[in-house]
Amino acid sequence: MSFQIQDLSVSYGKTAIIRALDDHWPKGQLTALIGCNGAGKSTLLRALAGLSPMQGRLFFSGRPLSPEDQRRQVAYMPQDTSAQSSLTVLEVVLLGRLGNLGLRLPSGMADAAMTALDTFGLTQLHDRQLDEISGGQRQLVFLTQALFRRPKVLLLDEPTAALDLRHQLLVLERLRQIASQNGTVIGLAMHDLNMAAQYADRFIGLSGGEKIASGATTDVLTSDNLRRMYGIEARVTRDTADNVQVLPLRAV
Amino acid sequence: MTASREAGSPQSPGAVQTAPDGARLAVYCSGALRRLARLAAAAAVLAALMVADILTGPAMLGLGDVLRGLFVPAHADNMTLIIVRDIRLPSTLMATLVGMSLGVAGVHMQTILGNPLASPYTLGFSAAAGFGAALAILTGFSLPFLPWLTVPLSAFVMCVLAAALVFAFSNIRGMRPEIMVLAGIATLFMFQSAQSLVQYLAAPEVLQAIVFWLFGSLLKASWNNVPIVAVVFALTSLAVLPHLWQLTALRLGDARAAAIGVDVRRLRVKMFALVALLTAAAVAFVGTIGFVGLVAPHIARMLVGEDQRVLLPMAALMGAITMAGSSVLSKLVSPGGVIPIGIVTALIGVPFLFFLILRGQRRHW
């Protein structure tokens, strides 16, 4: 039972961005997408969310995923947190369930949105405008919006990039809980390999739009793969809790 | 991967359906009520201004005469009835409807272009309408059976033609806002040049008629054309209803709106067509009236925020208030005559906008 990607390719004009990618992301697990800038992580996430034209097929629990299924079941959070908008925080979260919103809010919707804001301690900000809060707070608001959709597949592009260390840990812990409790498939592009190693169940490494490796942490985070993906020399060790740790040494 | 597994058990953010919390709901409801109260207050101000507009004019009518003429015609004399019902009421209704149309069209333009400087005229619609009207006045052509419709129809057709031109050009590049603005500005200059050429070629008395049309005036309002503007406004409003939240989402930017399920391109095309219709209908009968479509949305946004369920009616009210207020002022400034309303709209709207900008603490774009 998983989210299955079959022979997925994305091209902009004649330039291939993702080439013939196959993978499967199990339910209830976090899959971390890693790779250097321009490797194709964001493009892959956008294609999986149905926001970029792609070739190939997607399956969820063995059934083909139609574009309509993609819209209803897949939530995607873009990387950019710079939205200059005077919408309030509560309105932004409500927009997560766009399909259910009408002239009158459905009963309990506003309260559910307020409760969702509680998840990351944002309730007090509910009537603040988006452009009045910090970039990190905006990232948490957009994350709350994505979660408020109650998706079966949650795709997050660098969800902790604008957050302080405490909130990075908090977010990743919550994502783990959501995955395990709701059986949500979560894919997240990340640059912090050690943080990813601590929380992700599995990895997929990209370089130049091609899959270099995918699978368990120890299978992907190897010195050889890191050299191929990032062009760096790195030492990969395990800490006392058996977490994989990556120590970058030099660019090669 | 092990450390996180022992984390505590805060509620799952994905499972947010908890029992209603009265206090939280009260906080949300108080905000919603505040916005509704502001809408009601704006509607009351508009109603007062509409009555004032009907009261104002060369024929000195009292409030009692006006109210009798409007609501108890059996008790009003014939002259009062003609002045109130056939002369002043159409003009007041036209001012209101044009203000509402331009206010709503302004919100749509600013939303779909993501640009606070956008207005119904940004894409050259008014210049095209002006050219259409000028051409009809210059040629002296008159429609058989419907001569009163000749100039408005010509303005309307040119407005729609300008919209088709901007659409055809922008559509090649996926209706991107920056391409739409560029295509619109090019169209604007093209029709402005054509308009200038017509003015250059016109004889002095024809030129005077063209310039008067371009100023924008409510004197052309009648029971023939008021219903047309009303029907266009009503139909375009109905067409927008299913998209209110999508338009709200568009204020987060194209990428985020698309990520939560908005078909951005389709929405932009639809709203573009509606703006073209709204603007064409409004401009065709009263001439080019600037400023209202630019500023009414900003004033509305300051009062009720970005939620389009409230923003659109508030922008309509603000547009109508600006127009009705300008109409009253245009008659008071020049007793016995009427200064074209297009000249007055900015004079009355700018001070109010400055007041709101100076008073408010928040950013509104």
Short mmCIF file of N, CA and C in Angstrom, two decimals, chain A residues 22-101:
data_model
loop_
_atom_site.label_atom_id
_atom_site.label_comp_id
_atom_site.label_asym_id
_atom_site.label_seq_id
_atom_site.Cartn_x
_atom_site.Cartn_y
_atom_site.Cartn_z
N ASP A 22 11.16 6.13 -11.27
CA ASP A 22 10.27 5.15 -10.63
C ASP A 22 10.57 5.14 -9.14
N ASP A 23 9.53 5.06 -8.33
CA ASP A 23 9.74 4.94 -6.88
C ASP A 23 8.40 4.62 -6.23
N HIS A 24 8.45 4.20 -4.99
CA HIS A 24 7.20 4.05 -4.24
C HIS A 24 7.42 4.57 -2.83
N TRP A 25 6.42 5.33 -2.36
CA TRP A 25 6.51 5.95 -1.04
C TRP A 25 5.45 5.31 -0.16
N PRO A 26 5.87 4.55 0.86
CA PRO A 26 4.90 3.82 1.68
C PRO A 26 4.00 4.74 2.50
N LYS A 27 2.79 4.27 2.76
CA LYS A 27 1.86 5.02 3.63
C LYS A 27 2.44 5.08 5.04
N GLY A 28 2.15 6.17 5.71
CA GLY A 28 2.57 6.30 7.11
C GLY A 28 4.05 6.57 7.28
N GLN A 29 4.73 6.88 6.18
CA GLN A 29 6.17 7.11 6.30
C GLN A 29 6.57 8.46 5.70
N LEU A 30 7.70 8.96 6.19
CA LEU A 30 8.27 10.19 5.63
C LEU A 30 9.36 9.82 4.63
N THR A 31 9.22 10.32 3.41
CA THR A 31 10.26 10.11 2.41
C THR A 31 10.93 11.45 2.15
N ALA A 32 12.24 11.47 2.37
CA ALA A 32 12.99 12.74 2.17
C ALA A 32 13.59 12.77 0.78
N LEU A 33 13.34 13.89 0.06
CA LEU A 33 13.98 14.09 -1.26
C LEU A 33 15.22 14.92 -1.03
N ILE A 34 16.36 14.39 -1.46
CA ILE A 34 17.59 15.16 -1.28
C ILE A 34 18.31 15.29 -2.62
N GLY A 35 19.19 16.25 -2.67
CA GLY A 35 19.95 16.50 -3.90
C GLY A 35 20.36 17.96 -3.92
N CYS A 36 21.34 18.29 -4.77
CA CYS A 36 21.83 19.67 -4.79
C CYS A 36 20.81 20.60 -5.44
N ASN A 37 21.07 21.90 -5.38
CA ASN A 37 20.16 22.86 -6.03
C ASN A 37 20.03 22.52 -7.50
N GLY A 38 18.80 22.53 -7.99
CA GLY A 38 18.58 22.24 -9.41
C GLY A 38 18.54 20.76 -9.73
N ALA A 39 18.56 19.92 -8.70
CA ALA A 39 18.54 18.47 -8.95
C ALA A 39 17.18 18.00 -9.46
N GLY A 40 16.13 18.79 -9.17
CA GLY A 40 14.79 18.42 -9.63
C GLY A 40 13.81 18.11 -8.51
N LYS A 41 14.20 18.41 -7.27
CA LYS A 41 13.32 18.08 -6.12
C LYS A 41 11.99 18.81 -6.21
N SER A 42 12.05 20.15 -6.36
CA SER A 42 10.81 20.95 -6.40
C SER A 42 9.98 20.59 -7.62
N THR A 43 10.65 20.38 -8.76
CA THR A 43 9.92 20.02 -9.98
C THR A 43 9.20 18.70 -9.78
N LEU A 44 9.87 17.75 -9.14
CA LEU A 44 9.23 16.45 -8.90
C LEU A 44 8.00 16.62 -8.01
N LEU A 45 8.14 17.40 -6.93
CA LEU A 45 7.00 17.60 -6.03
C LEU A 45 5.84 18.27 -6.75
N ARG A 46 6.15 19.28 -7.56
CA ARG A 46 5.09 19.98 -8.30
C ARG A 46 4.40 19.04 -9.28
N ALA A 47 5.17 18.20 -9.94
CA ALA A 47 4.59 17.26 -10.90
C ALA A 47 3.69 16.26 -10.15
N LEU A 48 4.14 15.79 -9.00
CA LEU A 48 3.34 14.81 -8.24
C LEU A 48 2.03 15.46 -7.76
N ALA A 49 2.07 16.79 -7.54
CA ALA A 49 0.85 17.49 -7.08
C ALA A 49 -0.04 17.89 -8.26
N GLY A 50 0.40 17.59 -9.47
CA GLY A 50 -0.42 17.92 -10.65
C GLY A 50 -0.27 19.36 -11.09
N LEU A 51 0.82 20.01 -10.67
CA LEU A 51 0.99 21.43 -10.99
C LEU A 51 1.98 21.67 -12.13
N SER A 52 2.67 20.61 -12.57
CA SER A 52 3.54 20.73 -13.74
C SER A 52 3.16 19.62 -14.70
N PRO A 53 3.16 19.92 -16.00
CA PRO A 53 2.85 18.85 -16.94
C PRO A 53 3.89 17.74 -16.85
N MET A 54 3.46 16.50 -16.83
CA MET A 54 4.40 15.38 -16.67
C MET A 54 3.98 14.22 -17.56
N GLN A 55 4.91 13.35 -17.77
CA GLN A 55 4.59 12.08 -18.43
C GLN A 55 4.85 10.98 -17.41
N GLY A 56 4.13 9.89 -17.53
CA GLY A 56 4.28 8.82 -16.57
C GLY A 56 2.98 8.56 -15.84
N ARG A 57 3.00 7.66 -14.88
CA ARG A 57 1.76 7.31 -14.19
C ARG A 57 1.96 7.32 -12.68
N LEU A 58 0.88 7.65 -11.98
CA LEU A 58 0.90 7.65 -10.52
C LEU A 58 -0.19 6.71 -10.03
N PHE A 59 0.10 5.99 -8.94
CA PHE A 59 -0.88 5.08 -8.35
C PHE A 59 -0.95 5.35 -6.87
N PHE A 60 -2.17 5.24 -6.33
CA PHE A 60 -2.31 5.31 -4.87
C PHE A 60 -3.06 4.06 -4.43
N SER A 61 -2.47 3.31 -3.55
CA SER A 61 -3.01 2.01 -3.11
C SER A 61 -3.33 1.13 -4.31
N GLY A 62 -2.48 1.17 -5.28
CA GLY A 62 -2.63 0.29 -6.44
C GLY A 62 -3.55 0.83 -7.52
N ARG A 63 -4.27 1.91 -7.24
CA ARG A 63 -5.21 2.44 -8.26
C ARG A 63 -4.60 3.68 -8.94
N PRO A 64 -4.80 3.78 -10.24
CA PRO A 64 -4.25 4.97 -10.94
C PRO A 64 -4.83 6.26 -10.35
N LEU A 65 -3.98 7.26 -10.25
CA LEU A 65 -4.40 8.54 -9.68
C LEU A 65 -4.75 9.50 -10.82
N SER A 66 -6.01 9.88 -10.92
CA SER A 66 -6.44 10.80 -11.99
C SER A 66 -6.08 12.24 -11.58
N PRO A 67 -6.09 13.17 -12.54
CA PRO A 67 -5.83 14.58 -12.18
C PRO A 67 -6.80 15.07 -11.11
N GLU A 68 -8.05 14.63 -11.16
CA GLU A 68 -9.03 15.04 -10.14
C GLU A 68 -8.64 14.47 -8.77
N ASP A 69 -8.18 13.19 -8.75
CA ASP A 69 -7.71 12.60 -7.49
C ASP A 69 -6.52 13.40 -6.94
N GLN A 70 -5.65 13.79 -7.87
CA GLN A 70 -4.48 14.58 -7.45
C GLN A 70 -4.92 15.84 -6.73
N ARG A 71 -5.90 16.54 -7.32
CA ARG A 71 -6.37 17.80 -6.73
C ARG A 71 -6.98 17.56 -5.35
N ARG A 72 -7.71 16.44 -5.22
CA ARG A 72 -8.43 16.21 -3.96
C ARG A 72 -7.55 15.59 -2.88
N GLN A 73 -6.63 14.71 -3.29
CA GLN A 73 -5.94 13.89 -2.29
C GLN A 73 -4.50 14.31 -2.03
N VAL A 74 -3.95 15.12 -2.93
CA VAL A 74 -2.53 15.49 -2.77
C VAL A 74 -2.44 16.96 -2.38
N ALA A 75 -1.77 17.24 -1.29
CA ALA A 75 -1.53 18.63 -0.88
C ALA A 75 -0.06 18.95 -1.08
N TYR A 76 0.19 20.14 -1.55
CA TYR A 76 1.57 20.55 -1.83
C TYR A 76 1.84 21.90 -1.21
N MET A 77 2.95 22.02 -0.53
CA MET A 77 3.34 23.32 0.04
C MET A 77 4.59 23.81 -0.66
N PRO A 78 4.46 24.94 -1.43
CA PRO A 78 5.65 25.46 -2.11
C PRO A 78 6.70 25.94 -1.11
N GLN A 79 7.90 26.11 -1.65
CA GLN A 79 9.04 26.48 -0.82
C GLN A 79 8.98 27.94 -0.37
N ASP A 80 8.53 28.82 -1.27
CA ASP A 80 8.59 30.26 -1.03
C ASP A 80 7.63 30.68 0.09
N THR A 81 8.14 31.45 1.04
CA THR A 81 7.27 31.91 2.14
C THR A 81 7.04 33.42 2.08
N SER A 82 7.34 34.03 0.92
CA SER A 82 7.36 35.50 0.88
C SER A 82 6.03 36.12 0.47
N ALA A 83 4.93 35.36 0.54
CA ALA A 83 3.64 35.89 0.09
C ALA A 83 3.32 37.24 0.75
N GLN A 84 3.21 38.27 -0.07
CA GLN A 84 2.86 39.59 0.45
C GLN A 84 1.35 39.77 0.31
N SER A 85 0.64 39.38 1.32
CA SER A 85 -0.81 39.43 1.22
C SER A 85 -1.37 39.91 2.54
N SER A 86 -2.46 40.67 2.45
CA SER A 86 -3.09 41.14 3.68
C SER A 86 -4.22 40.20 4.11
N LEU A 87 -4.26 38.98 3.58
CA LEU A 87 -5.19 37.99 4.12
C LEU A 87 -4.81 37.69 5.56
N THR A 88 -5.80 37.37 6.38
CA THR A 88 -5.47 37.03 7.76
C THR A 88 -5.02 35.57 7.83
N VAL A 89 -4.34 35.25 8.92
CA VAL A 89 -3.85 33.90 9.14
C VAL A 89 -5.00 32.89 9.10
N LEU A 90 -6.12 33.23 9.74
CA LEU A 90 -7.27 32.32 9.75
C LEU A 90 -7.81 32.10 8.33
N GLU A 91 -7.89 33.18 7.55
CA GLU A 91 -8.39 33.03 6.18
C GLU A 91 -7.47 32.12 5.36
N VAL A 92 -6.17 32.26 5.57
CA VAL A 92 -5.22 31.43 4.83
C VAL A 92 -5.44 29.95 5.16
N VAL A 93 -5.64 29.66 6.44
CA VAL A 93 -5.85 28.26 6.83
C VAL A 93 -7.17 27.74 6.26
N LEU A 94 -8.22 28.55 6.34
CA LEU A 94 -9.52 28.15 5.79
C LEU A 94 -9.40 27.79 4.30
N LEU A 95 -8.56 28.51 3.59
CA LEU A 95 -8.41 28.26 2.15
C LEU A 95 -7.88 26.86 1.87
N GLY A 96 -7.32 26.22 2.89
CA GLY A 96 -6.88 24.83 2.72
C GLY A 96 -8.02 23.92 2.30
N ARG A 97 -9.22 24.25 2.70
CA ARG A 97 -10.37 23.42 2.29
C ARG A 97 -11.23 24.20 1.29
N LEU A 98 -10.58 24.71 0.29
CA LEU A 98 -11.21 25.57 -0.71
C LEU A 98 -12.48 24.96 -1.29
N GLY A 99 -12.42 23.67 -1.56
CA GLY A 99 -13.56 23.00 -2.20
C GLY A 99 -14.81 22.98 -1.34
N ASN A 100 -14.64 23.15 -0.02
CA ASN A 100 -15.80 23.07 0.88
C ASN A 100 -16.34 24.45 1.26
N LEU A 101 -15.69 25.51 0.77
CA LEU A 101 -16.07 26.85 1.21
C LEU A 101 -17.14 27.45 0.30
#
